[in-house]
mmCIF file of C-alpha atoms and ligand atoms in Angstrom:
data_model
loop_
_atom_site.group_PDB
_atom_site.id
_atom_site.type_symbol
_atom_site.label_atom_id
_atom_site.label_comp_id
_atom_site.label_asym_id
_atom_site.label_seq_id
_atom_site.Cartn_x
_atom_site.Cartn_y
_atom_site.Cartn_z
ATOM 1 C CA UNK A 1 -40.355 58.054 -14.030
ATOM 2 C CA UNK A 2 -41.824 55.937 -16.864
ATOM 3 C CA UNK A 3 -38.591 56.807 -18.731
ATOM 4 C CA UNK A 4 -36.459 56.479 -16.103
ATOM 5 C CA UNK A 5 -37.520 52.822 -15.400
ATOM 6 C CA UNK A 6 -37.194 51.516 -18.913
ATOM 7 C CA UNK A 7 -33.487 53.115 -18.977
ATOM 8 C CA UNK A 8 -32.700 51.058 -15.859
ATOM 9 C CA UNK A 9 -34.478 48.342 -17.500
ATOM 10 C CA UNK A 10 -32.176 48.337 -20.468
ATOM 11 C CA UNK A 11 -29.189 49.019 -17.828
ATOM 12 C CA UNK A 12 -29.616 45.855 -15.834
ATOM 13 C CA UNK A 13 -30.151 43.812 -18.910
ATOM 14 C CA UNK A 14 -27.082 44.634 -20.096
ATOM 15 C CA UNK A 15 -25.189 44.668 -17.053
ATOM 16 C CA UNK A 16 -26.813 40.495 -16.782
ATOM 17 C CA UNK A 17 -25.602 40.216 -20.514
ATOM 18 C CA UNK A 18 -22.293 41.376 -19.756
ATOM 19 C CA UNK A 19 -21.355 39.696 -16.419
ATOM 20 C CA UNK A 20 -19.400 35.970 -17.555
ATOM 21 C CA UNK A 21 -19.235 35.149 -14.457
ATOM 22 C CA UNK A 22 -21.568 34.468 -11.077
ATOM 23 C CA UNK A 23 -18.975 37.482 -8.918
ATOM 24 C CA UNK A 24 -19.865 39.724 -12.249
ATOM 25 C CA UNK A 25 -23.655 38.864 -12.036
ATOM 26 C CA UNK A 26 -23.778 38.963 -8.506
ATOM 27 C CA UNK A 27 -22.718 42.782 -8.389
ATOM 28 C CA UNK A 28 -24.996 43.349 -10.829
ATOM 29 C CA UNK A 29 -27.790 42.008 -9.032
ATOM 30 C CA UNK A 30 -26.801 44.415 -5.740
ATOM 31 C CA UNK A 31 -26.520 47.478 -8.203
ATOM 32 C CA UNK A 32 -29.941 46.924 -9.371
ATOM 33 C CA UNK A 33 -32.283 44.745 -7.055
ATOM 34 C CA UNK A 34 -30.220 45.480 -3.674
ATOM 35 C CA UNK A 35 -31.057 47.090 -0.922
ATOM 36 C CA UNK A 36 -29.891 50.236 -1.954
ATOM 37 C CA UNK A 37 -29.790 48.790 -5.727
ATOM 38 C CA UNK A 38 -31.305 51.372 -8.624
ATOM 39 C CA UNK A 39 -34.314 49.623 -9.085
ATOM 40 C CA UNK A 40 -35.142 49.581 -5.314
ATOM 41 C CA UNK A 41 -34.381 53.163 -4.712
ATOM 42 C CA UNK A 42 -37.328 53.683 -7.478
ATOM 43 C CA UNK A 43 -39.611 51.333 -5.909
ATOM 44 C CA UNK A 44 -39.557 53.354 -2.789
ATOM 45 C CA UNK A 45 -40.130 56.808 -4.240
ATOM 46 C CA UNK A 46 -43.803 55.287 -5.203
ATOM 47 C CA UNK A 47 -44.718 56.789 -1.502
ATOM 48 C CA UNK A 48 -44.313 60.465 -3.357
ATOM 49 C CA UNK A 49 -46.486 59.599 -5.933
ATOM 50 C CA UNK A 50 -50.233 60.735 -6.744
ATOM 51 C CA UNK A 51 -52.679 58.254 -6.082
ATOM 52 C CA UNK A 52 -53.418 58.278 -9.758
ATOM 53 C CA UNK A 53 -50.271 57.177 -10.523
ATOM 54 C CA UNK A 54 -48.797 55.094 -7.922
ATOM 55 C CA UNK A 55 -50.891 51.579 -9.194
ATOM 56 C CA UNK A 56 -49.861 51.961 -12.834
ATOM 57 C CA UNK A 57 -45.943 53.292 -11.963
ATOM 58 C CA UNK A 58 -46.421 50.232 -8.635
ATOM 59 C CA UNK A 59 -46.761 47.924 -11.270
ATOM 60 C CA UNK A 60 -44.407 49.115 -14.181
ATOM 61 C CA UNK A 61 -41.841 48.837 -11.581
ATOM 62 C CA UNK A 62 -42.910 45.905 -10.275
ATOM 63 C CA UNK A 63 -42.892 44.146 -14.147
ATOM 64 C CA UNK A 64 -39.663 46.008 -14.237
ATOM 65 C CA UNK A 65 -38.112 44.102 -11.203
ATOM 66 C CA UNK A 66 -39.475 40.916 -11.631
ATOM 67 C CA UNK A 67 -38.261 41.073 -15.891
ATOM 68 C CA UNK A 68 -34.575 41.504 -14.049
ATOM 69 C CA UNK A 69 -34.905 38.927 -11.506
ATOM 70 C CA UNK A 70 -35.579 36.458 -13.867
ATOM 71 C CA UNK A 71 -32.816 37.104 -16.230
ATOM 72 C CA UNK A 72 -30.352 37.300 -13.351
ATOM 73 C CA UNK A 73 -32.036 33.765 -12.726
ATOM 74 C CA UNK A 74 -31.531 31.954 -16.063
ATOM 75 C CA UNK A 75 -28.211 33.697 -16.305
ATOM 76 C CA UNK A 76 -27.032 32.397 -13.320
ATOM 77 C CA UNK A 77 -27.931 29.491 -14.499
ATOM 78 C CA UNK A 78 -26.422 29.425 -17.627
ATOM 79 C CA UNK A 79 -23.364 30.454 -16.027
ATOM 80 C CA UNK A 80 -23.451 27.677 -13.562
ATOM 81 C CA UNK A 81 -23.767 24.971 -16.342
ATOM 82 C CA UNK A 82 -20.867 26.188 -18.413
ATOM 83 C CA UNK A 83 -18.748 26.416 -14.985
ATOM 84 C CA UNK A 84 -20.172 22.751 -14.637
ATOM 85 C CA UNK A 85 -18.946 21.995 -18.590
ATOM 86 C CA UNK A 86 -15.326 23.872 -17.771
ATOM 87 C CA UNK A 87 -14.478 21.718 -15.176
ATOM 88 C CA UNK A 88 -15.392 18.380 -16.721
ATOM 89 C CA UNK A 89 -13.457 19.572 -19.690
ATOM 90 C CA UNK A 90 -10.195 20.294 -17.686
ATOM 91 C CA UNK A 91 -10.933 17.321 -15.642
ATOM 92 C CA UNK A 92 -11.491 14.854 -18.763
ATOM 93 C CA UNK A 93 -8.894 12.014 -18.578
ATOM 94 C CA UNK A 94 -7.394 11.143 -20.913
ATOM 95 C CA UNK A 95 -7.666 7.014 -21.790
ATOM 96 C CA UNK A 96 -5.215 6.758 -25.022
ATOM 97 C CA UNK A 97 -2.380 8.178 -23.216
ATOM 98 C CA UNK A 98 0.135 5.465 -21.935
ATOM 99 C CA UNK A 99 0.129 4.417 -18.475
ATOM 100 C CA UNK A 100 3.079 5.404 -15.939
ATOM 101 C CA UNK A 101 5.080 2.220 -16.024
ATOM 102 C CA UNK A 102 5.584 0.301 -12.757
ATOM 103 C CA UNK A 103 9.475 -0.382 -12.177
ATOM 104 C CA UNK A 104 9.813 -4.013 -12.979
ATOM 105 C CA UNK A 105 10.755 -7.048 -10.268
ATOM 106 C CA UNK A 106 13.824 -8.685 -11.026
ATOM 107 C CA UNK A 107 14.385 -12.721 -9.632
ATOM 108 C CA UNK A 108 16.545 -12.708 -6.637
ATOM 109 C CA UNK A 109 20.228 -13.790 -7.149
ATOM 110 C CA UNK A 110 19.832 -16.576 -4.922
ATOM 111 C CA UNK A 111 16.775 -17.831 -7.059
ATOM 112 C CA UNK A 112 18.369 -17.440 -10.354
ATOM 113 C CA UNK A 113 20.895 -19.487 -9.313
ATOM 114 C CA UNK A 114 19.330 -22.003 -7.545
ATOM 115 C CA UNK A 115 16.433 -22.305 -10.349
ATOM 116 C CA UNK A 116 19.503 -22.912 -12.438
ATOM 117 C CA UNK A 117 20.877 -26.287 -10.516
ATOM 118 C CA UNK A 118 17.650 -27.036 -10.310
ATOM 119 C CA UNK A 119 17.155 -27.321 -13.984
ATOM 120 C CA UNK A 120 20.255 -28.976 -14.734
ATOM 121 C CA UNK A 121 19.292 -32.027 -12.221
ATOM 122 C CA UNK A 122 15.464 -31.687 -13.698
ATOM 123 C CA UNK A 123 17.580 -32.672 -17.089
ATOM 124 C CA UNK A 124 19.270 -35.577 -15.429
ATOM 125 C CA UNK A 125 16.062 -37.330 -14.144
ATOM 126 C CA UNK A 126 16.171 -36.030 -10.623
ATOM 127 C CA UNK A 127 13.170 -34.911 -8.080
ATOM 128 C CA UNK A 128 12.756 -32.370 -6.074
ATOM 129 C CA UNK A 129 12.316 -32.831 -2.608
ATOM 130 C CA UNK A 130 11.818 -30.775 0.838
ATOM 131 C CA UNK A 131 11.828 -31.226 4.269
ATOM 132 C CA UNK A 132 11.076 -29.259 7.279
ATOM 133 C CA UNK A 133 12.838 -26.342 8.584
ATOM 134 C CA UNK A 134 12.217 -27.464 12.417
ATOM 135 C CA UNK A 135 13.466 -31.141 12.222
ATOM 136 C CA UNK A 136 14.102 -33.420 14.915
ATOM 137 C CA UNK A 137 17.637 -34.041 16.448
ATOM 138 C CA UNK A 138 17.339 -37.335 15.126
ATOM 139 C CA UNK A 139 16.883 -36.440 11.388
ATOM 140 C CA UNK A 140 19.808 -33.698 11.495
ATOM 141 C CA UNK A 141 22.104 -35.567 13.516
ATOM 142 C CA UNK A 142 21.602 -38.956 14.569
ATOM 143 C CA UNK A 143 19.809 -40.766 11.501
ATOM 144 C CA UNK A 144 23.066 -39.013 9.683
ATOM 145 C CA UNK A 145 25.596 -40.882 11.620
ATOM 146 C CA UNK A 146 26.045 -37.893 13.868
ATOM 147 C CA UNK A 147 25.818 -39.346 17.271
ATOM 148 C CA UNK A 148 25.278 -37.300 20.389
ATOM 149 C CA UNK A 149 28.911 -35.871 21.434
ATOM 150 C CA UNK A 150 30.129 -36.861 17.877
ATOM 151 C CA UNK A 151 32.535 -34.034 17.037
ATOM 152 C CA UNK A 152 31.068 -32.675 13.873
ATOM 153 C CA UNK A 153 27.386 -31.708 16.174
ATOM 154 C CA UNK A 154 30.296 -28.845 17.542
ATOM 155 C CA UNK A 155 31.083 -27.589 14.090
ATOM 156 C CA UNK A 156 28.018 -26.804 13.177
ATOM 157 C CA UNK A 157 26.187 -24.153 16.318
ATOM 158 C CA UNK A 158 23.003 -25.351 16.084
ATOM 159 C CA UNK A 159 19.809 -23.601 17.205
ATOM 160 C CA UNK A 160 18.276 -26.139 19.519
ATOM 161 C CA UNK A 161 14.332 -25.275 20.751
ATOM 162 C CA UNK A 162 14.027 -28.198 22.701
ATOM 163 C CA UNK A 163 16.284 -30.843 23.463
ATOM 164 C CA UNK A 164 15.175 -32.602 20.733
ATOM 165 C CA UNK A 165 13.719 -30.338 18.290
ATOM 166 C CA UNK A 166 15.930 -28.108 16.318
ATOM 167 C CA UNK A 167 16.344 -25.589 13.449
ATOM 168 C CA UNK A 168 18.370 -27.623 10.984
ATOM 169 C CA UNK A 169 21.846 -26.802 10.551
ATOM 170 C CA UNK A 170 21.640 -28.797 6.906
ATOM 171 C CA UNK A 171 19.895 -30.053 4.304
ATOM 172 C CA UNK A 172 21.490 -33.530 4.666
ATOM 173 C CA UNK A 173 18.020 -35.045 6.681
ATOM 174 C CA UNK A 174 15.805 -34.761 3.883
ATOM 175 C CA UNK A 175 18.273 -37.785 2.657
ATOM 176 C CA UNK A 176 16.316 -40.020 5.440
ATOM 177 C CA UNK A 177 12.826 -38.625 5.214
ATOM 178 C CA UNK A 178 13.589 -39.297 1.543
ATOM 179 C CA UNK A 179 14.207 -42.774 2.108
ATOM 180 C CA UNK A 180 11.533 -43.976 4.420
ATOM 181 C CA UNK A 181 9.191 -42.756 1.673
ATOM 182 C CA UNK A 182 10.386 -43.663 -1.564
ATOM 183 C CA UNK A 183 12.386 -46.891 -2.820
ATOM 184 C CA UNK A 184 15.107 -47.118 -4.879
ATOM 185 C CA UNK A 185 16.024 -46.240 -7.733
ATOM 186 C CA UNK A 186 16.436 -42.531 -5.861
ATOM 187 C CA UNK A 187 17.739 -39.664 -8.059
ATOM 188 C CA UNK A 188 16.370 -36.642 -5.619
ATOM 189 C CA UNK A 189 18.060 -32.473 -5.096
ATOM 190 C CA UNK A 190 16.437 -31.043 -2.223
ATOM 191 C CA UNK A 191 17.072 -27.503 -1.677
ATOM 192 C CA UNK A 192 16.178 -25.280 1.399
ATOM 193 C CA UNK A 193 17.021 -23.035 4.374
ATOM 194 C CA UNK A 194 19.419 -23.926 7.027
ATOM 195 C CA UNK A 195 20.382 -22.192 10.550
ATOM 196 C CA UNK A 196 23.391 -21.797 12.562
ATOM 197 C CA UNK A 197 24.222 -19.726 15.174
ATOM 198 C CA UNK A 198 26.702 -17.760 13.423
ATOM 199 C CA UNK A 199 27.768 -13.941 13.713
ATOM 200 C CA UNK A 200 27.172 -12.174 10.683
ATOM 201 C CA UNK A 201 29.553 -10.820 8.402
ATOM 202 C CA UNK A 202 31.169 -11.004 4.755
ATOM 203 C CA UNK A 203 30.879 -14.925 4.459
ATOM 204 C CA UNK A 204 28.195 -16.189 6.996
ATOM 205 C CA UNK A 205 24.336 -15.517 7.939
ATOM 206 C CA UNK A 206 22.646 -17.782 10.469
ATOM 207 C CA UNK A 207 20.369 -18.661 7.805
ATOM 208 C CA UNK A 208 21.158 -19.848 4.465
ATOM 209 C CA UNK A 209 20.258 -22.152 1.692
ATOM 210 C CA UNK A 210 21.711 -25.535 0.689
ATOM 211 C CA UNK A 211 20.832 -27.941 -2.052
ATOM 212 C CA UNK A 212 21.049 -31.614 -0.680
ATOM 213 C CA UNK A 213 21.428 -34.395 -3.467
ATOM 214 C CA UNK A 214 20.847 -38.114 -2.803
ATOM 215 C CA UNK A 215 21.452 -41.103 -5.839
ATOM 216 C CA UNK A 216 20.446 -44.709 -4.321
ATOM 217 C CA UNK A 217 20.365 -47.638 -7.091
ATOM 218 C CA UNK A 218 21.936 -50.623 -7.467
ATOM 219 C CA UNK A 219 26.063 -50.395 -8.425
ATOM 220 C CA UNK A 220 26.030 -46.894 -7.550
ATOM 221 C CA UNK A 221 29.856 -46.301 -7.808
ATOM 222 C CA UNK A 222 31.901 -43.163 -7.230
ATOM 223 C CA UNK A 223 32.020 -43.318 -10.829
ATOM 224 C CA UNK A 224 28.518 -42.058 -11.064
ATOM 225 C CA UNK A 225 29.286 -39.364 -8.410
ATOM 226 C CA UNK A 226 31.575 -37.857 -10.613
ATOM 227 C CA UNK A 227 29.686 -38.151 -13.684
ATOM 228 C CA UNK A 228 27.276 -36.554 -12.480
ATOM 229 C CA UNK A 229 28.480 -33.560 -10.850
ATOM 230 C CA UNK A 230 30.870 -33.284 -13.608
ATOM 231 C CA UNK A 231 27.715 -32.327 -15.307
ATOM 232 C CA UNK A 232 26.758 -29.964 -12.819
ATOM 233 C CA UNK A 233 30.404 -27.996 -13.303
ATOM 234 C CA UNK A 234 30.279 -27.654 -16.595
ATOM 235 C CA UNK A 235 26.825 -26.695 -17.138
ATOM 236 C CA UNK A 236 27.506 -23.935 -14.096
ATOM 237 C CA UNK A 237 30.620 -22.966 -15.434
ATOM 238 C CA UNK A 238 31.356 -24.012 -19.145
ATOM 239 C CA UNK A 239 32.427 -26.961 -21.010
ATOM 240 C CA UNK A 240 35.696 -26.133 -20.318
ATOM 241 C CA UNK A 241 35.607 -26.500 -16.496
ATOM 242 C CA UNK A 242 36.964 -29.266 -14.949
ATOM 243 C CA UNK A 243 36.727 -30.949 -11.393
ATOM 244 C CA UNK A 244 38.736 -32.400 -8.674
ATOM 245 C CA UNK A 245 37.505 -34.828 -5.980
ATOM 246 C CA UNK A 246 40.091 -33.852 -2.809
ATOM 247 C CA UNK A 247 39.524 -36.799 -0.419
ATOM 248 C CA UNK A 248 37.736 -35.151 3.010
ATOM 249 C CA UNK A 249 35.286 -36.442 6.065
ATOM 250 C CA UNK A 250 31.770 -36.361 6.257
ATOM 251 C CA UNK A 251 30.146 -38.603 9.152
ATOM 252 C CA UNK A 252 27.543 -39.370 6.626
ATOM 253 C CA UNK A 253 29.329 -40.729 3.823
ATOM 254 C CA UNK A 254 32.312 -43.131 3.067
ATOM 255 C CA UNK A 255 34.588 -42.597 1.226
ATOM 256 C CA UNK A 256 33.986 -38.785 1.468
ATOM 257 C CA UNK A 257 35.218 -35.643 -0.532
ATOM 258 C CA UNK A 258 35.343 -32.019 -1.460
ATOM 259 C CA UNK A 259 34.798 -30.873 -4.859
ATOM 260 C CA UNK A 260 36.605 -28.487 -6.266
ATOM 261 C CA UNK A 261 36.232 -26.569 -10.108
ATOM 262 C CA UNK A 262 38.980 -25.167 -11.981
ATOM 263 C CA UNK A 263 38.674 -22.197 -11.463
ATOM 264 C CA UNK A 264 36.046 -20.157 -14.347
ATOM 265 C CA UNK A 265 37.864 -16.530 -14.203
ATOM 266 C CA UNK A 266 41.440 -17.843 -14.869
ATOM 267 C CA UNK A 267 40.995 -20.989 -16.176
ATOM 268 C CA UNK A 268 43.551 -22.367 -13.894
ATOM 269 C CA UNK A 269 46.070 -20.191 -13.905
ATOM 270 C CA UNK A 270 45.693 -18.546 -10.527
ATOM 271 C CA UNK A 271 43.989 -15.189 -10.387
ATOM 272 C CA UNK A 272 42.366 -13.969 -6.996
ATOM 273 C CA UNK A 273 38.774 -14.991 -7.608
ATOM 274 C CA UNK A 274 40.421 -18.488 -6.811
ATOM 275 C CA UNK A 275 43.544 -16.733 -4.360
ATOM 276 C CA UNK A 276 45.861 -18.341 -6.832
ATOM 277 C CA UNK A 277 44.930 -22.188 -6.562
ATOM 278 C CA UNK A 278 43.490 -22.093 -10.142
ATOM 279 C CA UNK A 279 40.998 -24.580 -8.246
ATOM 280 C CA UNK A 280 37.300 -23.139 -5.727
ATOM 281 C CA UNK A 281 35.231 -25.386 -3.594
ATOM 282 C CA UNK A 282 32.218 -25.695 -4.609
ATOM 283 C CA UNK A 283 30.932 -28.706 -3.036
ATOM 284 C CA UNK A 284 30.914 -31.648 -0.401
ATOM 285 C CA UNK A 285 29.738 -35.611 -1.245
ATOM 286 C CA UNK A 286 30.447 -38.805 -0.919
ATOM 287 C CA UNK A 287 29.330 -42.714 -0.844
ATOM 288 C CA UNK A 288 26.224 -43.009 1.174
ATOM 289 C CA UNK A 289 27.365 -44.478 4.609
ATOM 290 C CA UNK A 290 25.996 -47.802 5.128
ATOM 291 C CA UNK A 291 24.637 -47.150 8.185
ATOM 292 C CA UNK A 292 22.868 -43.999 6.888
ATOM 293 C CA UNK A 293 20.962 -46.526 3.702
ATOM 294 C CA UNK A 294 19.878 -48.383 7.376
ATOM 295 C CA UNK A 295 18.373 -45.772 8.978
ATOM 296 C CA UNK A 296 16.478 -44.933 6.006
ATOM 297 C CA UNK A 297 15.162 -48.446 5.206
ATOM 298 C CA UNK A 298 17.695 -48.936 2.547
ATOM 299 C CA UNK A 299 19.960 -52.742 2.479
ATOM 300 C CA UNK A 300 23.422 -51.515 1.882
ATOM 301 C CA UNK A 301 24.332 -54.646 0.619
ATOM 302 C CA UNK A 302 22.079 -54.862 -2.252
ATOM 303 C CA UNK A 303 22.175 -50.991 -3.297
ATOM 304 C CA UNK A 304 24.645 -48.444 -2.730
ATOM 305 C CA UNK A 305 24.618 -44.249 -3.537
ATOM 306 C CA UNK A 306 26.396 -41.231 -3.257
ATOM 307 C CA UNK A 307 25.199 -37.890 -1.713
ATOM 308 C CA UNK A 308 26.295 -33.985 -2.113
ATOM 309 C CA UNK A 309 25.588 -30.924 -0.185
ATOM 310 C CA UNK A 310 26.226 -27.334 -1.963
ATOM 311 C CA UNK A 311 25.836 -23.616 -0.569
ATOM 312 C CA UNK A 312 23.557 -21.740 -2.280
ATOM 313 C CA UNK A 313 25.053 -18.499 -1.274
ATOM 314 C CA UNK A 314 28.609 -19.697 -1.888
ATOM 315 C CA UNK A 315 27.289 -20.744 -6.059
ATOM 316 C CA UNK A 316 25.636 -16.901 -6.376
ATOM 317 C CA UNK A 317 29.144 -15.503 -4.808
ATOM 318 C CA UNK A 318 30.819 -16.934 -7.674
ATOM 319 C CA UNK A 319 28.199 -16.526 -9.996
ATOM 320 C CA UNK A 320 27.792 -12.726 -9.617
ATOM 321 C CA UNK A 321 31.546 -11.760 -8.386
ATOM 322 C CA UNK A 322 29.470 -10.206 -5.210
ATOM 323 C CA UNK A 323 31.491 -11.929 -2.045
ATOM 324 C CA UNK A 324 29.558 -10.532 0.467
ATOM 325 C CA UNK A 325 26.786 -12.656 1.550
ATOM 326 C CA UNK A 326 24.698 -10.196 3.544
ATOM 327 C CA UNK A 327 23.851 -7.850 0.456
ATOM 328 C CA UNK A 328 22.053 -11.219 -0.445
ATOM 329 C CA UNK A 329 20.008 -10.447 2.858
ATOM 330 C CA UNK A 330 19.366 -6.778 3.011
ATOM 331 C CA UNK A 331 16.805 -6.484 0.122
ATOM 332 C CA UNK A 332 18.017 -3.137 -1.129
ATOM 333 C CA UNK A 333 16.375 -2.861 -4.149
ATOM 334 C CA UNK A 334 19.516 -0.617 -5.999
ATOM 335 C CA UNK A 335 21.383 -4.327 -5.415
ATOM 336 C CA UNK A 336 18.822 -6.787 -6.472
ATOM 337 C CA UNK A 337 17.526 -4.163 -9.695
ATOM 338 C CA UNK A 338 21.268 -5.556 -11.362
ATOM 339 C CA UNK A 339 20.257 -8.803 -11.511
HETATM 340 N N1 DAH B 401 25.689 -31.436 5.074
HETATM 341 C C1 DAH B 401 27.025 -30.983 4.745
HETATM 342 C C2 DAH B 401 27.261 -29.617 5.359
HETATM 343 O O1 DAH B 401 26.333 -28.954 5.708
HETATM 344 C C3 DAH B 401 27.200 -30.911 3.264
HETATM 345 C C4 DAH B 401 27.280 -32.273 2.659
HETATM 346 C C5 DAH B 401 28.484 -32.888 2.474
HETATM 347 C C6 DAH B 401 26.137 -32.942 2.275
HETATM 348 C C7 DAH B 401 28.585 -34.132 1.919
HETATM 349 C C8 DAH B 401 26.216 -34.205 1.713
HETATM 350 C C9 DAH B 401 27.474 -34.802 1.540
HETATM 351 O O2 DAH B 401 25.150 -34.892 1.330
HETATM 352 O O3 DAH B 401 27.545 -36.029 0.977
HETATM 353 O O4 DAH B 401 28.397 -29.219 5.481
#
């Protein structure tokens, strides 16, 4: 029996040595120390013994058990700690390896271009001005020279929230919030959102931007009004581009016109970016009504100005080739990545 035990002994030693992993070193533990394991089965034969014997074999086995137990013990453990190493290693991150890259933002179209006019008057001395987007009837309409049942309130479908209180259909009343707070000489753009209650499609939204501009000095002449947005044309469009005034009505200016550029894809010539007139719209001004340098605390006889009004949307149409508006409105990221 003596023999015996020191065989299993050596047996479940090795069978510890041998198992790399805990499933290995478990079954070694239920071959040996299980119920029915080897070492147990010994263990209870110590009934059949002599009484001599039993206490000296009771404890061989006993050292014999308890030598296994604690090797199956620190090789458990052992095992557990390089399990623990294994899966920090495969887990490690690495820090030197470059990041995933974010896809980058791109400026909307209608920002590029208006960040571009409003450099261009930046260069020519103007501010930049704003005004609400919920202005008053009088502001929008009647400060303008717009009186109630004046024609031009039907041209534009306003968005009325009370009867007096509206979405503004323009930019044109920053012009008189401009001028109750700041004396002449006035070189201002203000740019902004407007609303009408127009169906969408190709070429209108019932909301889109406008830059206003407003000059008030003294011997403001239409002279200057052509200079200056002269300026604007070429530094838009080239050096090459010229512009014509085409005479038009606006209730808030007087004399009042349209301005057109020669065209920047043909030159001229006629090509259908312009539909053959070798001449777009790009623009509406004029000589500041008298009655309009009134309302805004201004003495019409002592200074004079001229005002404009362009379409954002209408600039970035050109700008990009991309004539329909609402692509400017849907935010679909494969449209707004080419810009
Ligand atoms: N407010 C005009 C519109 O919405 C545009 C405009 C035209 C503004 C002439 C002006 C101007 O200041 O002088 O159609």
């Amino acid at each position: 029996m003596k023999e015996q035990l020191e065989k299993l002994r050596q047996a479940a030693m090795d069978a510890v040595a041998q198992s790399d992993d805990l499933q290995a070193l478990e079954n070694a533990r239920v071959r040996f120390l299980g119920k029915k394991g080897e070492i147990t089965s010994i263990l209870k034969q110590m009934g059949k013994l002599s009484p001599e014997e039993r206490p000296v074999m009771g404890q061989m086995a006993n050292a014999v058990r308890q030598a296994v137990e604690e090797s199956i013990a620190a090789a458990a453990e052992e095992l557990k700690k390089r399990q623990q190493e294994m899966k920090l290693k495969a887990e490690t991150i690495d820090v030197t390896l470059p990041g995933e890259k974010q896809p980058e933002g791109h400026r909307h179209p209608l920002e590029i271009v208006l960040n571009e006019v409003k450099d261009i008057f930046i260069g020519m001395g103007f501010q930049i001005a704003d005004g609400p987007e919920v202005e008053w009837d009088y502001y929008n309409f009647e400060a303008l020279n717009i009186p109630e049942g004046h024609p031009a309130r039907d041209t534009q479908d306003t968005f009325y929230i009370t009867e007096k209180m509206l979405l503004r259909t323009q930019t044109s009343p920053v012009q008189i919030r401009y001028m109750e707070n700041h004396k002449p000489p006035i070189r201002m753009i203000a740019p902004g959102r407007v609303f009408r209650s127009d169906p969408v499609d190709a070429t209108h939204s019932p909301l889109f931007h406008q830059i206003e501009g407003l000059v008030v000095d003294k011997n403001i002449t239409m002279a200057d009004l052509k200079g200056n947005l002269l300026t604007l044309a070429k530094k838009l469009y080239g050096e090459n581009t010229e512009i014509r005034l085409r005479p038009h009505h606006f209730p808030f200016t007087e004399p009042s016109c349209e301005i057109d550029v020669s065209c920047f894809r043909c030159g001229g010539k006629g090509c259908p970016m312009c539909k053959n007139e070798g001449w777009i719209e790009i623009l509406g001004a004029g000589m500041v009504h008298p009655k309009v340098l009134e309302r805004g605390g201004i003495d019409p006889e002592e200074y004079s100005g001229f005002a404009f009004g362009l379409g954002v949307e209408r600039l970035a149409m050109f700008r990009f080739s991309v004539d329909d508006m609402r692509l400017y409105y849907e935010n679909d990221a494969r449209f707004l990545g080419q810009f």
